[in-house]
């Protein structure tokens, strides 16, 4: 349908409920981003045709939705990483979330 989803969802492993909580939050953000991108695509499509765009022109359009992460530091007891959400097509949008987790204490350090 013109949208290319490139999704790499990071996962945190640790004892206790911290990993489950963080992984659920990341997945929720991924799901929200892809739903928003799909809606943006449909809204743009509607306006495109309403303003005289042709099917042939529309078929040349594409959107990239990218979810990626980067480990900033990691030890046996702690991990710091970022998760980036991006949408690129007519305009570019990006959101970044930072996680600093104390795995030994099973808690968020900062976010």
PDB file as gemmi writes it, atoms N, CA and C in Angstrom:
CRYST1    1.000    1.000    1.000  90.00  90.00  90.00 P 1                      
ATOM      1  N   UNK A   1       0.810  -1.206   0.000  1.00  0.00           N  
ATOM      2  CA  UNK A   1       0.000   0.000   0.000  1.00  0.00           C  
ATOM      3  C   UNK A   1       0.852   1.269   0.000  1.00  0.00           C  
ATOM      4  N   UNK A   2       2.144   1.146  -0.351  1.00  0.00           N  
ATOM      5  CA  UNK A   2       3.004   2.316  -0.433  1.00  0.00           C  
ATOM      6  C   UNK A   2       3.788   2.625   0.817  1.00  0.00           C  
ATOM      7  N   UNK A   3       3.539   1.917   1.885  1.00  0.00           N  
ATOM      8  CA  UNK A   3       4.287   2.153   3.122  1.00  0.00           C  
ATOM      9  C   UNK A   3       5.251   0.997   3.328  1.00  0.00           C  
ATOM     10  N   UNK A   4       6.507   1.348   3.550  1.00  0.00           N  
ATOM     11  CA  UNK A   4       7.549   0.356   3.796  1.00  0.00           C  
ATOM     12  C   UNK A   4       7.911   0.417   5.267  1.00  0.00           C  
ATOM     13  N   UNK A   5       7.514  -0.577   6.049  1.00  0.00           N  
ATOM     14  CA  UNK A   5       7.819  -0.608   7.473  1.00  0.00           C  
ATOM     15  C   UNK A   5       9.155  -1.318   7.680  1.00  0.00           C  
ATOM     16  N   UNK A   6      10.083  -0.626   8.313  1.00  0.00           N  
ATOM     17  CA  UNK A   6      11.367  -1.223   8.679  1.00  0.00           C  
ATOM     18  C   UNK A   6      11.447  -1.128  10.197  1.00  0.00           C  
ATOM     19  N   UNK A   7      11.136  -2.215  10.864  1.00  0.00           N  
ATOM     20  CA  UNK A   7      10.997  -2.160  12.313  1.00  0.00           C  
ATOM     21  C   UNK A   7      11.941  -3.152  12.978  1.00  0.00           C  
ATOM     22  N   UNK A   8      12.794  -2.637  13.821  1.00  0.00           N  
ATOM     23  CA  UNK A   8      13.640  -3.448  14.681  1.00  0.00           C  
ATOM     24  C   UNK A   8      13.285  -3.042  16.105  1.00  0.00           C  
ATOM     25  N   UNK A   9      12.608  -3.906  16.809  1.00  0.00           N  
ATOM     26  CA  UNK A   9      12.141  -3.568  18.153  1.00  0.00           C  
ATOM     27  C   UNK A   9      13.114  -4.153  19.174  1.00  0.00           C  
ATOM     28  N   UNK A  10      13.748  -3.286  19.965  1.00  0.00           N  
ATOM     29  CA  UNK A  10      14.680  -3.805  20.971  1.00  0.00           C  
ATOM     30  C   UNK A  10      13.929  -4.468  22.110  1.00  0.00           C  
ATOM     31  N   UNK A  11      14.595  -5.348  22.784  1.00  0.00           N  
ATOM     32  CA  UNK A  11      14.002  -5.994  23.944  1.00  0.00           C  
ATOM     33  C   UNK A  11      14.981  -5.977  25.105  1.00  0.00           C  
ATOM     34  N   UNK A  12      14.475  -5.745  26.283  1.00  0.00           N  
ATOM     35  CA  UNK A  12      15.281  -5.719  27.490  1.00  0.00           C  
ATOM     36  C   UNK A  12      15.053  -7.023  28.235  1.00  0.00           C  
ATOM     37  N   UNK A  13      16.135  -7.637  28.699  1.00  0.00           N  
ATOM     38  CA  UNK A  13      16.028  -8.856  29.484  1.00  0.00           C  
ATOM     39  C   UNK A  13      16.571  -8.592  30.872  1.00  0.00           C  
ATOM     40  N   UNK A  14      15.770  -8.881  31.888  1.00  0.00           N  
ATOM     41  CA  UNK A  14      16.227  -8.766  33.274  1.00  0.00           C  
ATOM     42  C   UNK A  14      15.242  -9.494  34.162  1.00  0.00           C  
ATOM     43  N   UNK A  15      15.647  -9.695  35.396  1.00  0.00           N  
ATOM     44  CA  UNK A  15      14.760 -10.316  36.383  1.00  0.00           C  
ATOM     45  C   UNK A  15      13.732  -9.276  36.821  1.00  0.00           C  
ATOM     46  N   UNK A  16      12.582  -9.728  37.265  1.00  0.00           N  
ATOM     47  CA  UNK A  16      11.568  -8.814  37.768  1.00  0.00           C  
ATOM     48  C   UNK A  16      10.712  -8.248  36.659  1.00  0.00           C  
ATOM     49  N   UNK A  17       9.912  -7.253  37.000  1.00  0.00           N  
ATOM     50  CA  UNK A  17       8.928  -6.729  36.057  1.00  0.00           C  
ATOM     51  C   UNK A  17       9.424  -5.535  35.242  1.00  0.00           C  
ATOM     52  N   UNK A  18      10.656  -5.050  35.476  1.00  0.00           N  
ATOM     53  CA  UNK A  18      11.163  -3.897  34.743  1.00  0.00           C  
ATOM     54  C   UNK A  18      11.219  -4.179  33.245  1.00  0.00           C  
ATOM     55  N   UNK A  19      11.809  -5.305  32.871  1.00  0.00           N  
ATOM     56  CA  UNK A  19      11.932  -5.633  31.445  1.00  0.00           C  
ATOM     57  C   UNK A  19      10.560  -5.730  30.797  1.00  0.00           C  
ATOM     58  N   UNK A  20       9.636  -6.375  31.463  1.00  0.00           N  
ATOM     59  CA  UNK A  20       8.287  -6.512  30.920  1.00  0.00           C  
ATOM     60  C   UNK A  20       7.641  -5.138  30.718  1.00  0.00           C  
ATOM     61  N   UNK A  21       7.798  -4.269  31.689  1.00  0.00           N  
ATOM     62  CA  UNK A  21       7.222  -2.925  31.618  1.00  0.00           C  
ATOM     63  C   UNK A  21       7.844  -2.117  30.477  1.00  0.00           C  
ATOM     64  N   UNK A  22       9.172  -2.126  30.378  1.00  0.00           N  
ATOM     65  CA  UNK A  22       9.856  -1.355  29.336  1.00  0.00           C  
ATOM     66  C   UNK A  22       9.544  -1.924  27.962  1.00  0.00           C  
ATOM     67  N   UNK A  23       9.580  -3.236  27.813  1.00  0.00           N  
ATOM     68  CA  UNK A  23       9.282  -3.852  26.522  1.00  0.00           C  
ATOM     69  C   UNK A  23       7.850  -3.556  26.085  1.00  0.00           C  
ATOM     70  N   UNK A  24       6.908  -3.576  27.015  1.00  0.00           N  
ATOM     71  CA  UNK A  24       5.514  -3.257  26.685  1.00  0.00           C  
ATOM     72  C   UNK A  24       5.391  -1.797  26.252  1.00  0.00           C  
ATOM     73  N   UNK A  25       6.114  -0.909  26.919  1.00  0.00           N  
ATOM     74  CA  UNK A  25       6.076   0.510  26.553  1.00  0.00           C  
ATOM     75  C   UNK A  25       6.647   0.730  25.155  1.00  0.00           C  
ATOM     76  N   UNK A  26       7.771   0.089  24.857  1.00  0.00           N  
ATOM     77  CA  UNK A  26       8.375   0.226  23.530  1.00  0.00           C  
ATOM     78  C   UNK A  26       7.430  -0.313  22.465  1.00  0.00           C  
ATOM     79  N   UNK A  27       6.847  -1.487  22.708  1.00  0.00           N  
ATOM     80  CA  UNK A  27       5.919  -2.069  21.731  1.00  0.00           C  
ATOM     81  C   UNK A  27       4.702  -1.178  21.538  1.00  0.00           C  
ATOM     82  N   UNK A  28       4.208  -0.595  22.614  1.00  0.00           N  
ATOM     83  CA  UNK A  28       3.065   0.314  22.514  1.00  0.00           C  
ATOM     84  C   UNK A  28       3.412   1.529  21.652  1.00  0.00           C  
ATOM     85  N   UNK A  29       4.616   2.061  21.816  1.00  0.00           N  
ATOM     86  CA  UNK A  29       5.047   3.201  20.999  1.00  0.00           C  
ATOM     87  C   UNK A  29       5.219   2.807  19.539  1.00  0.00           C  
ATOM     88  N   UNK A  30       5.743   1.606  19.286  1.00  0.00           N  
ATOM     89  CA  UNK A  30       5.870   1.118  17.909  1.00  0.00           C  
ATOM     90  C   UNK A  30       4.490   0.986  17.276  1.00  0.00           C  
ATOM     91  N   UNK A  31       3.560   0.394  17.986  1.00  0.00           N  
ATOM     92  CA  UNK A  31       2.204   0.218  17.461  1.00  0.00           C  
ATOM     93  C   UNK A  31       1.533   1.565  17.182  1.00  0.00           C  
ATOM     94  N   UNK A  32       1.722   2.517  18.096  1.00  0.00           N  
ATOM     95  CA  UNK A  32       1.130   3.845  17.903  1.00  0.00           C  
ATOM     96  C   UNK A  32       1.747   4.546  16.699  1.00  0.00           C  
ATOM     97  N   UNK A  33       3.055   4.424  16.530  1.00  0.00           N  
ATOM     98  CA  UNK A  33       3.720   5.058  15.395  1.00  0.00           C  
ATOM     99  C   UNK A  33       3.227   4.483  14.075  1.00  0.00           C  
ATOM    100  N   UNK A  34       3.134   3.176  13.977  1.00  0.00           N  
ATOM    101  CA  UNK A  34       2.703   2.587  12.708  1.00  0.00           C  
ATOM    102  C   UNK A  34       1.238   2.920  12.420  1.00  0.00           C  
ATOM    103  N   UNK A  35       0.408   2.968  13.453  1.00  0.00           N  
ATOM    104  CA  UNK A  35      -0.991   3.361  13.254  1.00  0.00           C  
ATOM    105  C   UNK A  35      -1.079   4.816  12.801  1.00  0.00           C  
ATOM    106  N   UNK A  36      -0.280   5.691  13.411  1.00  0.00           N  
ATOM    107  CA  UNK A  36      -0.278   7.107  13.018  1.00  0.00           C  
ATOM    108  C   UNK A  36       0.238   7.269  11.588  1.00  0.00           C  
ATOM    109  N   UNK A  37       1.274   6.529  11.231  1.00  0.00           N  
ATOM    110  CA  UNK A  37       1.808   6.602   9.874  1.00  0.00           C  
ATOM    111  C   UNK A  37       0.763   6.141   8.861  1.00  0.00           C  
ATOM    112  N   UNK A  38       0.043   5.074   9.181  1.00  0.00           N  
ATOM    113  CA  UNK A  38      -1.004   4.590   8.284  1.00  0.00           C  
ATOM    114  C   UNK A  38      -2.093   5.642   8.105  1.00  0.00           C  
ATOM    115  N   UNK A  39      -2.480   6.293   9.207  1.00  0.00           N  
ATOM    116  CA  UNK A  39      -3.500   7.340   9.123  1.00  0.00           C  
ATOM    117  C   UNK A  39      -2.986   8.537   8.324  1.00  0.00           C  
ATOM    118  N   UNK A  40      -1.735   8.940   8.548  1.00  0.00           N  
ATOM    119  CA  UNK A  40      -1.138  10.040   7.778  1.00  0.00           C  
ATOM    120  C   UNK A  40      -1.166   9.714   6.289  1.00  0.00           C  
ATOM    121  N   UNK A  41      -0.842   8.475   5.954  1.00  0.00           N  
ATOM    122  CA  UNK A  41      -0.828   8.024   4.565  1.00  0.00           C  
ATOM    123  C   UNK A  41      -2.224   8.126   3.955  1.00  0.00           C  
ATOM    124  N   UNK A  42      -3.219   7.658   4.674  1.00  0.00           N  
ATOM    125  CA  UNK A  42      -4.595   7.703   4.176  1.00  0.00           C  
ATOM    126  C   UNK A  42      -5.081   9.145   4.029  1.00  0.00           C  
ATOM    127  N   UNK A  43      -4.749  10.006   5.003  1.00  0.00           N  
ATOM    128  CA  UNK A  43      -5.130  11.418   4.923  1.00  0.00           C  
ATOM    129  C   UNK A  43      -4.476  12.088   3.718  1.00  0.00           C  
ATOM    130  N   UNK A  44      -3.194  11.828   3.520  1.00  0.00           N  
ATOM    131  CA  UNK A  44      -2.469  12.405   2.395  1.00  0.00           C  
ATOM    132  C   UNK A  44      -3.048  11.910   1.070  1.00  0.00           C  
ATOM    133  N   UNK A  45      -3.385  10.637   1.022  1.00  0.00           N  
ATOM    134  CA  UNK A  45      -3.953  10.056  -0.200  1.00  0.00           C  
ATOM    135  C   UNK A  45      -5.260  10.768  -0.567  1.00  0.00           C  
ATOM    136  N   UNK A  46      -6.102  10.969   0.419  1.00  0.00           N  
ATOM    137  CA  UNK A  46      -7.385  11.639   0.190  1.00  0.00           C  
ATOM    138  C   UNK A  46      -7.182  13.049  -0.367  1.00  0.00           C  
ATOM    139  N   UNK A  47      -6.297  13.810   0.240  1.00  0.00           N  
ATOM    140  CA  UNK A  47      -6.016  15.180  -0.221  1.00  0.00           C  
ATOM    141  C   UNK A  47      -5.368  15.158  -1.596  1.00  0.00           C  
ATOM    142  N   UNK A  48      -4.478  14.214  -1.821  1.00  0.00           N  
ATOM    143  CA  UNK A  48      -3.783  14.094  -3.102  1.00  0.00           C  
ATOM    144  C   UNK A  48      -4.776  13.955  -4.254  1.00  0.00           C  
ATOM    145  N   UNK A  49      -5.721  13.048  -4.116  1.00  0.00           N  
ATOM    146  CA  UNK A  49      -6.712  12.841  -5.178  1.00  0.00           C  
ATOM    147  C   UNK A  49      -7.712  13.989  -5.255  1.00  0.00           C  
ATOM    148  N   UNK A  50      -8.048  14.580  -4.119  1.00  0.00           N  
ATOM    149  CA  UNK A  50      -9.002  15.697  -4.105  1.00  0.00           C  
ATOM    150  C   UNK A  50      -8.433  16.936  -4.791  1.00  0.00           C  
ATOM    151  N   UNK A  51      -7.118  17.025  -4.869  1.00  0.00           N  
ATOM    152  CA  UNK A  51      -6.486  18.191  -5.506  1.00  0.00           C  
ATOM    153  C   UNK A  51      -5.976  17.876  -6.908  1.00  0.00           C  
ATOM    154  N   UNK A  52      -6.464  16.791  -7.503  1.00  0.00           N  
ATOM    155  CA  UNK A  52      -6.168  16.523  -8.900  1.00  0.00           C  
ATOM    156  C   UNK A  52      -5.074  15.523  -9.185  1.00  0.00           C  
ATOM    157  N   UNK A  53      -4.534  14.884  -8.167  1.00  0.00           N  
ATOM    158  CA  UNK A  53      -3.508  13.866  -8.397  1.00  0.00           C  
ATOM    159  C   UNK A  53      -4.090  12.656  -9.110  1.00  0.00           C  
ATOM    160  N   UNK A  54      -3.280  12.005  -9.909  1.00  0.00           N  
ATOM    161  CA  UNK A  54      -3.730  10.826 -10.649  1.00  0.00           C  
ATOM    162  C   UNK A  54      -3.240   9.548  -9.973  1.00  0.00           C  
ATOM    163  N   UNK A  55      -3.867   8.444 -10.337  1.00  0.00           N  
ATOM    164  CA  UNK A  55      -3.454   7.155  -9.777  1.00  0.00           C  
ATOM    165  C   UNK A  55      -2.004   6.850 -10.134  1.00  0.00           C  
ATOM    166  N   UNK A  56      -1.611   7.156 -11.351  1.00  0.00           N  
ATOM    167  CA  UNK A  56      -0.230   6.931 -11.771  1.00  0.00           C  
ATOM    168  C   UNK A  56       0.758   7.710 -10.920  1.00  0.00           C  
ATOM    169  N   UNK A  57       0.423   8.957 -10.633  1.00  0.00           N  
ATOM    170  CA  UNK A  57       1.281   9.763  -9.767  1.00  0.00           C  
ATOM    171  C   UNK A  57       1.304   9.196  -8.349  1.00  0.00           C  
ATOM    172  N   UNK A  58       0.142   8.758  -7.869  1.00  0.00           N  
ATOM    173  CA  UNK A  58       0.061   8.211  -6.523  1.00  0.00           C  
ATOM    174  C   UNK A  58       0.911   6.955  -6.391  1.00  0.00           C  
ATOM    175  N   UNK A  59       0.892   6.136  -7.426  1.00  0.00           N  
ATOM    176  CA  UNK A  59       1.643   4.881  -7.389  1.00  0.00           C  
ATOM    177  C   UNK A  59       3.147   5.107  -7.228  1.00  0.00           C  
ATOM    178  N   UNK A  60       3.624   6.300  -7.544  1.00  0.00           N  
ATOM    179  CA  UNK A  60       5.047   6.619  -7.390  1.00  0.00           C  
ATOM    180  C   UNK A  60       5.395   7.044  -5.969  1.00  0.00           C  
ATOM    181  N   UNK A  61       4.394   7.277  -5.142  1.00  0.00           N  
ATOM    182  CA  UNK A  61       4.617   7.740  -3.767  1.00  0.00           C  
ATOM    183  C   UNK A  61       4.990   6.571  -2.871  1.00  0.00           C  
ATOM    184  N   UNK A  62       5.790   6.866  -1.856  1.00  0.00           N  
ATOM    185  CA  UNK A  62       6.102   5.868  -0.845  1.00  0.00           C  
ATOM    186  C   UNK A  62       6.441   6.556   0.469  1.00  0.00           C  
ATOM    187  N   UNK A  63       6.289   5.822   1.542  1.00  0.00           N  
ATOM    188  CA  UNK A  63       6.604   6.314   2.884  1.00  0.00           C  
ATOM    189  C   UNK A  63       7.462   5.261   3.572  1.00  0.00           C  
ATOM    190  N   UNK A  64       8.482   5.701   4.276  1.00  0.00           N  
ATOM    191  CA  UNK A  64       9.290   4.806   5.098  1.00  0.00           C  
ATOM    192  C   UNK A  64       8.976   5.079   6.560  1.00  0.00           C  
ATOM    193  N   UNK A  65       8.688   4.040   7.285  1.00  0.00           N  
ATOM    194  CA  UNK A  65       8.504   4.121   8.733  1.00  0.00           C  
ATOM    195  C   UNK A  65       9.640   3.307   9.342  1.00  0.00           C  
ATOM    196  N   UNK A  66      10.440   3.971  10.157  1.00  0.00           N  
ATOM    197  CA  UNK A  66      11.635   3.333  10.692  1.00  0.00           C  
ATOM    198  C   UNK A  66      11.597   3.372  12.216  1.00  0.00           C  
ATOM    199  N   UNK A  67      11.830   2.238  12.826  1.00  0.00           N  
ATOM    200  CA  UNK A  67      12.004   2.140  14.268  1.00  0.00           C  
ATOM    201  C   UNK A  67      13.353   1.485  14.482  1.00  0.00           C  
ATOM    202  N   UNK A  68      14.211   2.151  15.231  1.00  0.00           N  
ATOM    203  CA  UNK A  68      15.548   1.613  15.441  1.00  0.00           C  
ATOM    204  C   UNK A  68      15.998   1.940  16.857  1.00  0.00           C  
ATOM    205  N   UNK A  69      17.058   1.329  17.286  1.00  0.00           N  
ATOM    206  CA  UNK A  69      17.577   1.591  18.617  1.00  0.00           C  
ATOM    207  C   UNK A  69      19.098   1.586  18.597  1.00  0.00           C  
ATOM    208  N   UNK A  70      19.676   2.182  19.627  1.00  0.00           N  
ATOM    209  CA  UNK A  70      21.126   2.196  19.760  1.00  0.00           C  
ATOM    210  C   UNK A  70      21.468   2.018  21.232  1.00  0.00           C  
ATOM    211  N   UNK A  71      22.306   1.039  21.511  1.00  0.00           N  
ATOM    212  CA  UNK A  71      22.798   0.841  22.868  1.00  0.00           C  
ATOM    213  C   UNK A  71      23.893   1.874  23.105  1.00  0.00           C  
ATOM    214  N   UNK A  72      23.720   2.688  24.122  1.00  0.00           N  
ATOM    215  CA  UNK A  72      24.710   3.718  24.449  1.00  0.00           C  
ATOM    216  C   UNK A  72      25.772   3.167  25.397  1.00  0.00           C  
ATOM    217  N   UNK A  73      25.350   2.398  26.378  1.00  0.00           N  
ATOM    218  CA  UNK A  73      26.286   1.722  27.277  1.00  0.00           C  
ATOM    219  C   UNK A  73      25.570   0.537  27.902  1.00  0.00           C  
ATOM    220  N   UNK A  74      26.379  -0.463  28.260  1.00  0.00           N  
ATOM    221  CA  UNK A  74      25.781  -1.665  28.817  1.00  0.00           C  
ATOM    222  C   UNK A  74      26.793  -2.337  29.729  1.00  0.00           C  
ATOM    223  N   UNK A  75      26.317  -2.760  30.879  1.00  0.00           N  
ATOM    224  CA  UNK A  75      27.115  -3.554  31.802  1.00  0.00           C  
ATOM    225  C   UNK A  75      26.226  -4.664  32.325  1.00  0.00           C  
ATOM    226  N   UNK A  76      26.762  -5.442  33.230  1.00  0.00           N  
ATOM    227  CA  UNK A  76      25.958  -6.520  33.795  1.00  0.00           C  
ATOM    228  C   UNK A  76      24.769  -5.978  34.583  1.00  0.00           C  
ATOM    229  N   UNK A  77      24.929  -4.774  35.163  1.00  0.00           N  
ATOM    230  CA  UNK A  77      23.896  -4.232  36.035  1.00  0.00           C  
ATOM    231  C   UNK A  77      23.088  -3.079  35.461  1.00  0.00           C  
ATOM    232  N   UNK A  78      23.484  -2.541  34.326  1.00  0.00           N  
ATOM    233  CA  UNK A  78      22.783  -1.376  33.789  1.00  0.00           C  
ATOM    234  C   UNK A  78      22.862  -1.354  32.265  1.00  0.00           C  
ATOM    235  N   UNK A  79      21.875  -0.687  31.667  1.00  0.00           N  
ATOM    236  CA  UNK A  79      21.878  -0.492  30.224  1.00  0.00           C  
ATOM    237  C   UNK A  79      21.276   0.877  29.922  1.00  0.00           C  
ATOM    238  N   UNK A  80      21.885   1.570  28.984  1.00  0.00           N  
ATOM    239  CA  UNK A  80      21.366   2.849  28.489  1.00  0.00           C  
ATOM    240  C   UNK A  80      21.203   2.717  26.983  1.00  0.00           C  
ATOM    241  N   UNK A  81      20.027   3.075  26.484  1.00  0.00           N  
ATOM    242  CA  UNK A  81      19.798   2.982  25.049  1.00  0.00           C  
ATOM    243  C   UNK A  81      18.762   3.993  24.618  1.00  0.00           C  
ATOM    244  N   UNK A  82      18.738   4.257  23.321  1.00  0.00           N  
ATOM    245  CA  UNK A  82      17.733   5.137  22.743  1.00  0.00           C  
ATOM    246  C   UNK A  82      16.899   4.335  21.760  1.00  0.00           C  
ATOM    247  N   UNK A  83      15.659   4.746  21.622  1.00  0.00           N  
ATOM    248  CA  UNK A  83      14.773   4.178  20.617  1.00  0.00           C  
ATOM    249  C   UNK A  83      14.301   5.340  19.748  1.00  0.00           C  
ATOM    250  N   UNK A  84      14.525   5.227  18.436  1.00  0.00           N  
ATOM    251  CA  UNK A  84      14.152   6.269  17.484  1.00  0.00           C  
ATOM    252  C   UNK A  84      12.990   5.798  16.635  1.00  0.00           C  
ATOM    253  N   UNK A  85      12.030   6.697  16.471  1.00  0.00           N  
ATOM    254  CA  UNK A  85      10.867   6.445  15.628  1.00  0.00           C  
ATOM    255  C   UNK A  85      10.875   7.493  14.530  1.00  0.00           C  
ATOM    256  N   UNK A  86      10.819   7.074  13.273  1.00  0.00           N  
ATOM    257  CA  UNK A  86      10.856   8.033  12.189  1.00  0.00           C  
ATOM    258  C   UNK A  86       9.846   7.733  11.109  1.00  0.00           C  
ATOM    259  N   UNK A  87       9.420   8.805  10.449  1.00  0.00           N  
ATOM    260  CA  UNK A  87       8.483   8.713   9.332  1.00  0.00           C  
ATOM    261  C   UNK A  87       9.047   9.628   8.246  1.00  0.00           C  
ATOM    262  N   UNK A  88       9.325   9.093   7.071  1.00  0.00           N  
ATOM    263  CA  UNK A  88       9.913   9.895   6.009  1.00  0.00           C  
ATOM    264  C   UNK A  88       9.112   9.718   4.727  1.00  0.00           C  
ATOM    265  N   UNK A  89       8.671  10.849   4.198  1.00  0.00           N  
ATOM    266  CA  UNK A  89       7.956  10.846   2.908  1.00  0.00           C  
ATOM    267  C   UNK A  89       7.844  12.266   2.443  1.00  0.00           C  
ATOM    268  N   UNK A  90       6.685  12.918   2.537  1.00  0.00           N  
ATOM    269  CA  UNK A  90       6.552  14.311   2.133  1.00  0.00           C  
ATOM    270  C   UNK A  90       7.346  15.191   3.100  1.00  0.00           C  
ATOM    271  N   UNK A  91       7.251  14.881   4.360  1.00  0.00           N  
ATOM    272  CA  UNK A  91       8.043  15.551   5.387  1.00  0.00           C  
ATOM    273  C   UNK A  91       8.723  14.469   6.216  1.00  0.00           C  
ATOM    274  N   UNK A  92       9.654  14.859   7.026  1.00  0.00           N  
ATOM    275  CA  UNK A  92      10.328  13.898   7.895  1.00  0.00           C  
ATOM    276  C   UNK A  92       9.987  14.230   9.345  1.00  0.00           C  
ATOM    277  N   UNK A  93       9.726  13.200  10.115  1.00  0.00           N  
ATOM    278  CA  UNK A  93       9.429  13.377  11.535  1.00  0.00           C  
ATOM    279  C   UNK A  93      10.209  12.329  12.305  1.00  0.00           C  
ATOM    280  N   UNK A  94      10.687  12.706  13.470  1.00  0.00           N  
ATOM    281  CA  UNK A  94      11.425  11.760  14.291  1.00  0.00           C  
ATOM    282  C   UNK A  94      11.143  12.010  15.760  1.00  0.00           C  
ATOM    283  N   UNK A  95      11.045  10.924  16.504  1.00  0.00           N  
ATOM    284  CA  UNK A  95      10.901  10.976  17.953  1.00  0.00           C  
ATOM    285  C   UNK A  95      11.990  10.091  18.533  1.00  0.00           C  
ATOM    286  N   UNK A  96      12.575  10.528  19.648  1.00  0.00           N  
ATOM    287  CA  UNK A  96      13.614   9.733  20.319  1.00  0.00           C  
ATOM    288  C   UNK A  96      13.266   9.604  21.794  1.00  0.00           C  
ATOM    289  N   UNK A  97      13.378   8.381  22.281  1.00  0.00           N  
ATOM    290  CA  UNK A  97      13.159   8.099  23.694  1.00  0.00           C  
ATOM    291  C   UNK A  97      14.447   7.504  24.252  1.00  0.00           C  
ATOM    292  N   UNK A  98      14.846   7.980  25.422  1.00  0.00           N  
ATOM    293  CA  UNK A  98      16.069   7.516  26.071  1.00  0.00           C  
ATOM    294  C   UNK A  98      15.716   6.701  27.310  1.00  0.00           C  
ATOM    295  N   UNK A  99      16.393   5.588  27.473  1.00  0.00           N  
ATOM    296  CA  UNK A  99      16.174   4.706  28.606  1.00  0.00           C  
ATOM    297  C   UNK A  99      17.499   4.486  29.329  1.00  0.00           C  
ATOM    298  N   UNK A 100      17.478   4.606  30.628  1.00  0.00           N  
ATOM    299  CA  UNK A 100      18.619   4.308  31.494  1.00  0.00           C  
ATOM    300  C   UNK A 100      18.090   3.397  32.599  1.00  0.00           C  
ATOM    301  N   UNK A 101      18.445   2.132  32.523  1.00  0.00           N  
ATOM    302  CA  UNK A 101      17.848   1.141  33.404  1.00  0.00           C  
ATOM    303  C   UNK A 101      18.894   0.515  34.322  1.00  0.00           C  
ATOM    304  N   UNK A 102      18.558   0.449  35.575  1.00  0.00           N  
ATOM    305  CA  UNK A 102      19.366  -0.243  36.567  1.00  0.00           C  
ATOM    306  C   UNK A 102      18.808  -1.655  36.664  1.00  0.00           C  
ATOM    307  N   UNK A 103      19.497  -2.597  36.032  1.00  0.00           N  
ATOM    308  CA  UNK A 103      18.995  -3.971  35.981  1.00  0.00           C  
ATOM    309  C   UNK A 103      19.154  -4.679  37.324  1.00  0.00           C  
ATOM    310  N   UNK A 104      20.183  -4.315  38.077  1.00  0.00           N  
ATOM    311  CA  UNK A 104      20.403  -4.940  39.377  1.00  0.00           C  
ATOM    312  C   UNK A 104      19.308  -4.564  40.367  1.00  0.00           C  
ATOM    313  N   UNK A 105      18.877  -3.299  40.319  1.00  0.00           N  
ATOM    314  CA  UNK A 105      17.843  -2.811  41.237  1.00  0.00           C  
ATOM    315  C   UNK A 105      16.441  -2.892  40.632  1.00  0.00           C  
ATOM    316  N   UNK A 106      16.355  -3.292  39.370  1.00  0.00           N  
ATOM    317  CA  UNK A 106      15.075  -3.451  38.684  1.00  0.00           C  
ATOM    318  C   UNK A 106      14.277  -2.141  38.689  1.00  0.00           C  
ATOM    319  N   UNK A 107      14.937  -1.045  38.215  1.00  0.00           N  
ATOM    320  CA  UNK A 107      14.258   0.248  38.214  1.00  0.00           C  
ATOM    321  C   UNK A 107      14.797   1.115  37.086  1.00  0.00           C  
ATOM    322  N   UNK A 108      13.987   2.131  36.741  1.00  0.00           N  
ATOM    323  CA  UNK A 108      14.427   3.162  35.805  1.00  0.00           C  
ATOM    324  C   UNK A 108      15.367   4.095  36.563  1.00  0.00           C  
ATOM    325  N   UNK A 109      16.499   4.434  35.956  1.00  0.00           N  
ATOM    326  CA  UNK A 109      17.395   5.407  36.570  1.00  0.00           C  
ATOM    327  C   UNK A 109      16.889   6.790  36.203  1.00  0.00           C  
ATOM    328  N   UNK A 110      16.767   7.040  34.922  1.00  0.00           N  
ATOM    329  CA  UNK A 110      16.194   8.285  34.403  1.00  0.00           C  
ATOM    330  C   UNK A 110      15.568   7.970  33.072  1.00  0.00           C  
ATOM    331  N   UNK A 111      14.691   8.843  32.645  1.00  0.00           N  
ATOM    332  CA  UNK A 111      14.143   8.682  31.298  1.00  0.00           C  
ATOM    333  C   UNK A 111      13.625  10.002  30.855  1.00  0.00           C  
TER     334      UNK A 111                                                      
END                                                                             
